[in-house]
Amino acid sequence: SGDDVTVQYTFGYKRCGDGQVRICLHHSSVPYQAASSHMEFAQLSYAPLVHLTEHDVHEAQKAWGNAIKAITKAHQQKQDFVSVAAKAAGELYAYGHGNVLFKPTKATKNPFRPTAGDAMSYFVGAEAMKDDKFKGEDAGFAINGGRGWSEVAFDNHMLDCRGATAHAMGEYIFTDAISGDKVTVEYTFGYKRVLFKPTKATKNPFRP
């Protein structure tokens, strides 16, 4: 027919022992179809990276799930949930430390979020961020459009740790805080360890 079909992708590559570059991570999906404060980062000086372990990845996933619940709780209690989200995102995502390849689950008109502000809009909503660019698209995933999430559980299909970086693919299950309904979403995450040396730190100079 000559029709064009658009598919979104995540690829990871590595050079194998024979010198050939091959795919080691592949995640493709049809673009999502909807149903009908800015973060601040300190200037850091970097130390050599150390290897990531599966335990590190599990801890990062646990922290991510806890952050989603903390943002929900702050929103439900009418607290400053945007600041809670900004703090969590600054700790969990590598914005300010290098490129972040982020394609949110429900993002449609703006599927890729290369900046911290773009990511914040997705998590807390365009209205909360006062960002007209994402109005009508970003309802606030971390607050579930106002309903909130009571639980987040990761189910890894596979983990691949490669030195200072790691990849994880699987499903996470979100529990609606009002109805108790569970929503399953497939994911691919990439992790890296960033060690930094605060300018005036001497006794314990390097902080993972």
mmCIF file with all atom_site columns, C-alpha atoms in Angstrom, residues 37-41 82 85-86 89-91 93-100 102 112-124 129 131 134 138:
data_model
loop_
_atom_site.group_PDB
_atom_site.id
_atom_site.type_symbol
_atom_site.label_atom_id
_atom_site.label_alt_id
_atom_site.label_comp_id
_atom_site.label_asym_id
_atom_site.label_entity_id
_atom_site.label_seq_id
_atom_site.pdbx_PDB_ins_code
_atom_site.Cartn_x
_atom_site.Cartn_y
_atom_site.Cartn_z
_atom_site.occupancy
_atom_site.B_iso_or_equiv
_atom_site.pdbx_formal_charge
_atom_site.auth_seq_id
_atom_site.auth_comp_id
_atom_site.auth_asym_id
_atom_site.auth_atom_id
_atom_site.pdbx_PDB_model_num
ATOM 1  C CA . SER A 1 37  ? 9.697  23.251 39.568 1.00 0.00 ? 37  SER A CA 1
ATOM 2  C CA . HIS A 1 38  ? 12.298 22.929 37.730 1.00 0.00 ? 38  HIS A CA 1
ATOM 3  C CA . MET A 1 39  ? 15.108 20.802 39.043 1.00 0.00 ? 39  MET A CA 1
ATOM 4  C CA . GLU A 1 40  ? 18.407 22.297 40.061 1.00 0.00 ? 40  GLU A CA 1
ATOM 5  C CA . PHE A 1 41  ? 21.655 20.353 39.960 1.00 0.00 ? 41  PHE A CA 1
ATOM 6  C CA . VAL A 1 82  ? 6.049  19.277 42.715 1.00 0.00 ? 82  VAL A CA 1
ATOM 7  C CA . ALA A 1 85  ? 8.897  15.098 42.596 1.00 0.00 ? 85  ALA A CA 1
ATOM 8  C CA . ALA A 1 86  ? 11.786 17.439 41.747 1.00 0.00 ? 86  ALA A CA 1
ATOM 9  C CA . ALA A 1 89  ? 13.883 13.083 40.002 1.00 0.00 ? 89  ALA A CA 1
ATOM 10 C CA . GLY A 1 90  ? 17.165 14.798 40.833 1.00 0.00 ? 90  GLY A CA 1
ATOM 11 C CA . GLU A 1 91  ? 18.205 11.734 42.820 1.00 0.00 ? 91  GLU A CA 1
ATOM 12 C CA . TYR A 1 93  ? 17.537 10.485 36.911 1.00 0.00 ? 93  TYR A CA 1
ATOM 13 C CA . ALA A 1 94  ? 20.847 11.549 35.379 1.00 0.00 ? 94  ALA A CA 1
ATOM 14 C CA . TYR A 1 95  ? 19.685 14.927 34.089 1.00 0.00 ? 95  TYR A CA 1
ATOM 15 C CA . GLY A 1 96  ? 22.563 17.294 34.712 1.00 0.00 ? 96  GLY A CA 1
ATOM 16 C CA . HIS A 1 97  ? 25.072 14.432 34.557 1.00 0.00 ? 97  HIS A CA 1
ATOM 17 C CA . GLY A 1 98  ? 24.743 13.554 30.864 1.00 0.00 ? 98  GLY A CA 1
ATOM 18 C CA . ASN A 1 99  ? 22.154 12.575 28.286 1.00 0.00 ? 99  ASN A CA 1
ATOM 19 C CA . VAL A 1 100 ? 18.952 10.869 29.450 1.00 0.00 ? 100 VAL A CA 1
ATOM 20 C CA . PHE A 1 102 ? 13.434 8.989  28.292 1.00 0.00 ? 102 PHE A CA 1
ATOM 21 C CA . PHE A 1 112 ? 10.718 11.987 23.998 1.00 0.00 ? 112 PHE A CA 1
ATOM 22 C CA . ARG A 1 113 ? 11.767 14.023 27.043 1.00 0.00 ? 113 ARG A CA 1
ATOM 23 C CA . PRO A 1 114 ? 15.443 15.053 26.839 1.00 0.00 ? 114 PRO A CA 1
ATOM 24 C CA . THR A 1 115 ? 15.361 17.745 29.552 1.00 0.00 ? 115 THR A CA 1
ATOM 25 C CA . ALA A 1 116 ? 14.555 17.750 33.262 1.00 0.00 ? 116 ALA A CA 1
ATOM 26 C CA . GLY A 1 117 ? 11.665 20.167 32.743 1.00 0.00 ? 117 GLY A CA 1
ATOM 27 C CA . ASP A 1 118 ? 10.144 17.930 30.064 1.00 0.00 ? 118 ASP A CA 1
ATOM 28 C CA . ALA A 1 119 ? 10.319 14.934 32.401 1.00 0.00 ? 119 ALA A CA 1
ATOM 29 C CA . MET A 1 120 ? 8.832  16.871 35.328 1.00 0.00 ? 120 MET A CA 1
ATOM 30 C CA . SER A 1 121 ? 5.817  17.844 33.238 1.00 0.00 ? 121 SER A CA 1
ATOM 31 C CA . TYR A 1 122 ? 5.139  14.182 32.519 1.00 0.00 ? 122 TYR A CA 1
ATOM 32 C CA . PHE A 1 123 ? 5.355  13.144 36.157 1.00 0.00 ? 123 PHE A CA 1
ATOM 33 C CA . VAL A 1 124 ? 3.436  15.991 37.858 1.00 0.00 ? 124 VAL A CA 1
ATOM 34 C CA . MET A 1 129 ? 4.524  22.956 35.824 1.00 0.00 ? 129 MET A CA 1
ATOM 35 C CA . ASP A 1 131 ? 3.993  24.501 30.737 1.00 0.00 ? 131 ASP A CA 1
ATOM 36 C CA . PHE A 1 134 ? 2.415  19.749 27.282 1.00 0.00 ? 134 PHE A CA 1
ATOM 37 C CA . ASP A 1 138 ? 0.551  15.476 30.601 1.00 0.00 ? 138 ASP A CA 1
#
